[in-house]
Structure formats: C-alpha cells, structure tokens
Short mmCIF file of C-alpha atoms in Angstrom, two decimals:
data_model
loop_
_atom_site.label_atom_id
_atom_site.label_comp_id
_atom_site.label_asym_id
_atom_site.label_seq_id
_atom_site.Cartn_x
_atom_site.Cartn_y
_atom_site.Cartn_z
CA MET A 934 -3.05 19.53 4.83
CA PRO A 935 -5.19 18.07 7.63
CA LYS A 936 -3.60 16.01 10.35
CA LEU A 937 -3.46 12.28 9.78
CA PRO A 938 -5.46 10.03 12.10
CA ARG A 939 -3.60 7.99 14.70
CA TRP A 940 -4.27 4.36 13.76
CA THR A 941 -3.33 1.02 15.17
CA ALA A 942 -2.54 -1.86 12.83
CA ILE A 943 -6.01 -3.33 13.38
CA GLU A 944 -7.69 -0.08 12.27
CA ALA A 945 -5.50 0.07 9.16
CA GLU A 946 -6.38 -3.56 8.40
CA ARG A 947 -10.10 -2.79 8.69
CA ALA A 948 -9.79 0.14 6.28
CA LEU A 949 -7.85 -1.98 3.76
CA LEU A 950 -10.31 -4.87 3.90
CA ALA A 951 -13.26 -2.49 3.55
CA ALA A 952 -11.60 -1.03 0.43
CA GLY A 953 -11.39 -4.50 -1.14
CA PHE A 954 -7.79 -5.39 -0.36
CA GLN A 955 -6.90 -9.00 0.47
CA LEU A 956 -4.28 -10.39 2.79
CA LEU A 957 -1.62 -11.75 0.43
CA ARG A 958 0.85 -13.06 2.98
CA SER A 959 2.51 -12.36 6.30
CA LYS A 960 6.12 -12.55 7.34
CA GLY A 961 7.00 -12.12 10.97
CA SER A 962 5.02 -9.20 12.35
CA HIS A 963 4.25 -7.67 8.94
CA ARG A 964 1.18 -8.32 6.80
CA ILE A 965 1.08 -7.59 3.08
CA TYR A 966 -2.24 -6.61 1.50
CA GLY A 967 -2.94 -6.29 -2.19
CA LYS A 968 -5.58 -5.30 -4.70
CA GLY A 969 -4.92 -5.35 -8.42
CA GLY A 970 -1.35 -4.15 -8.83
CA ARG A 971 -1.23 -2.20 -5.55
CA ARG A 972 0.45 -3.58 -2.43
CA VAL A 973 0.88 -2.19 1.05
CA THR A 974 2.69 -3.57 4.09
CA VAL A 975 1.35 -3.01 7.60
CA PRO A 976 3.53 -3.77 10.66
CA PHE A 977 1.62 -5.50 13.48
CA HIS A 978 3.22 -4.75 16.85
CA SER A 979 1.23 -5.29 20.03
CA GLY A 980 -0.68 -2.20 21.09
CA ALA A 981 1.58 0.25 19.25
CA GLY A 982 0.21 2.96 17.01
CA LEU A 983 1.39 3.15 13.43
CA HIS A 984 3.92 5.74 12.36
CA PRO A 985 2.27 8.64 10.49
CA LYS A 986 4.20 7.74 7.31
CA ILE A 987 2.64 4.26 7.35
CA VAL A 988 -0.85 5.73 7.86
CA LYS A 989 -0.26 8.11 4.94
CA GLN A 990 0.92 5.23 2.75
CA VAL A 991 -2.19 3.17 3.58
CA LEU A 992 -4.55 6.08 2.89
CA GLU A 993 -2.84 6.95 -0.41
CA THR A 994 -2.92 3.31 -1.55
CA ILE A 995 -6.64 3.04 -0.77
CA GLU A 996 -7.32 6.29 -2.64
CA GLU A 997 -5.29 5.17 -5.69
CA SER A 998 -7.15 1.87 -5.81
CA ARG A 999 -10.49 3.70 -5.81
CA GLU A 1000 -9.39 5.98 -8.66
CA LEU A 1001 -8.34 3.01 -10.77
CA GLY A 1002 -11.63 1.26 -10.18
#
C-alpha cells in the first residue's frame, strides 16, 4: 500500500469540497462534512498536520462517495 499524503486540515477540506461534500456544521475545532449518507469529521488545529488515520478516513469517504454516484 502506498504511503498516505501528509495533509493539513485545509488540504483535507479542499479535497472534500472538490468531491462535492458540504460543511454540515462545526463544533469547537471540528468540522463535519457530508454528502448523501456519508459524513466525515475533520479536526482543525492551527498549523498541525492531520493524523494518518484521519487522512485515510477522508480519502476512503471520498472514494466511497464516488462509487455510489
């Protein structure tokens, strides 16, 4: 399996918005995006990179949304 990219929260947000996700709500430093029945939460902390598990979750959610149409 190839290495996951190192993303910041802003880069993850750009990828989600480009895939058609919408900002549903935010609570504290976390933003929740959704499209259809899929939801994903992205933590926004100043200047910090996202944990690889979060990046993997975002990428998988985008891929699943594309498969479903």
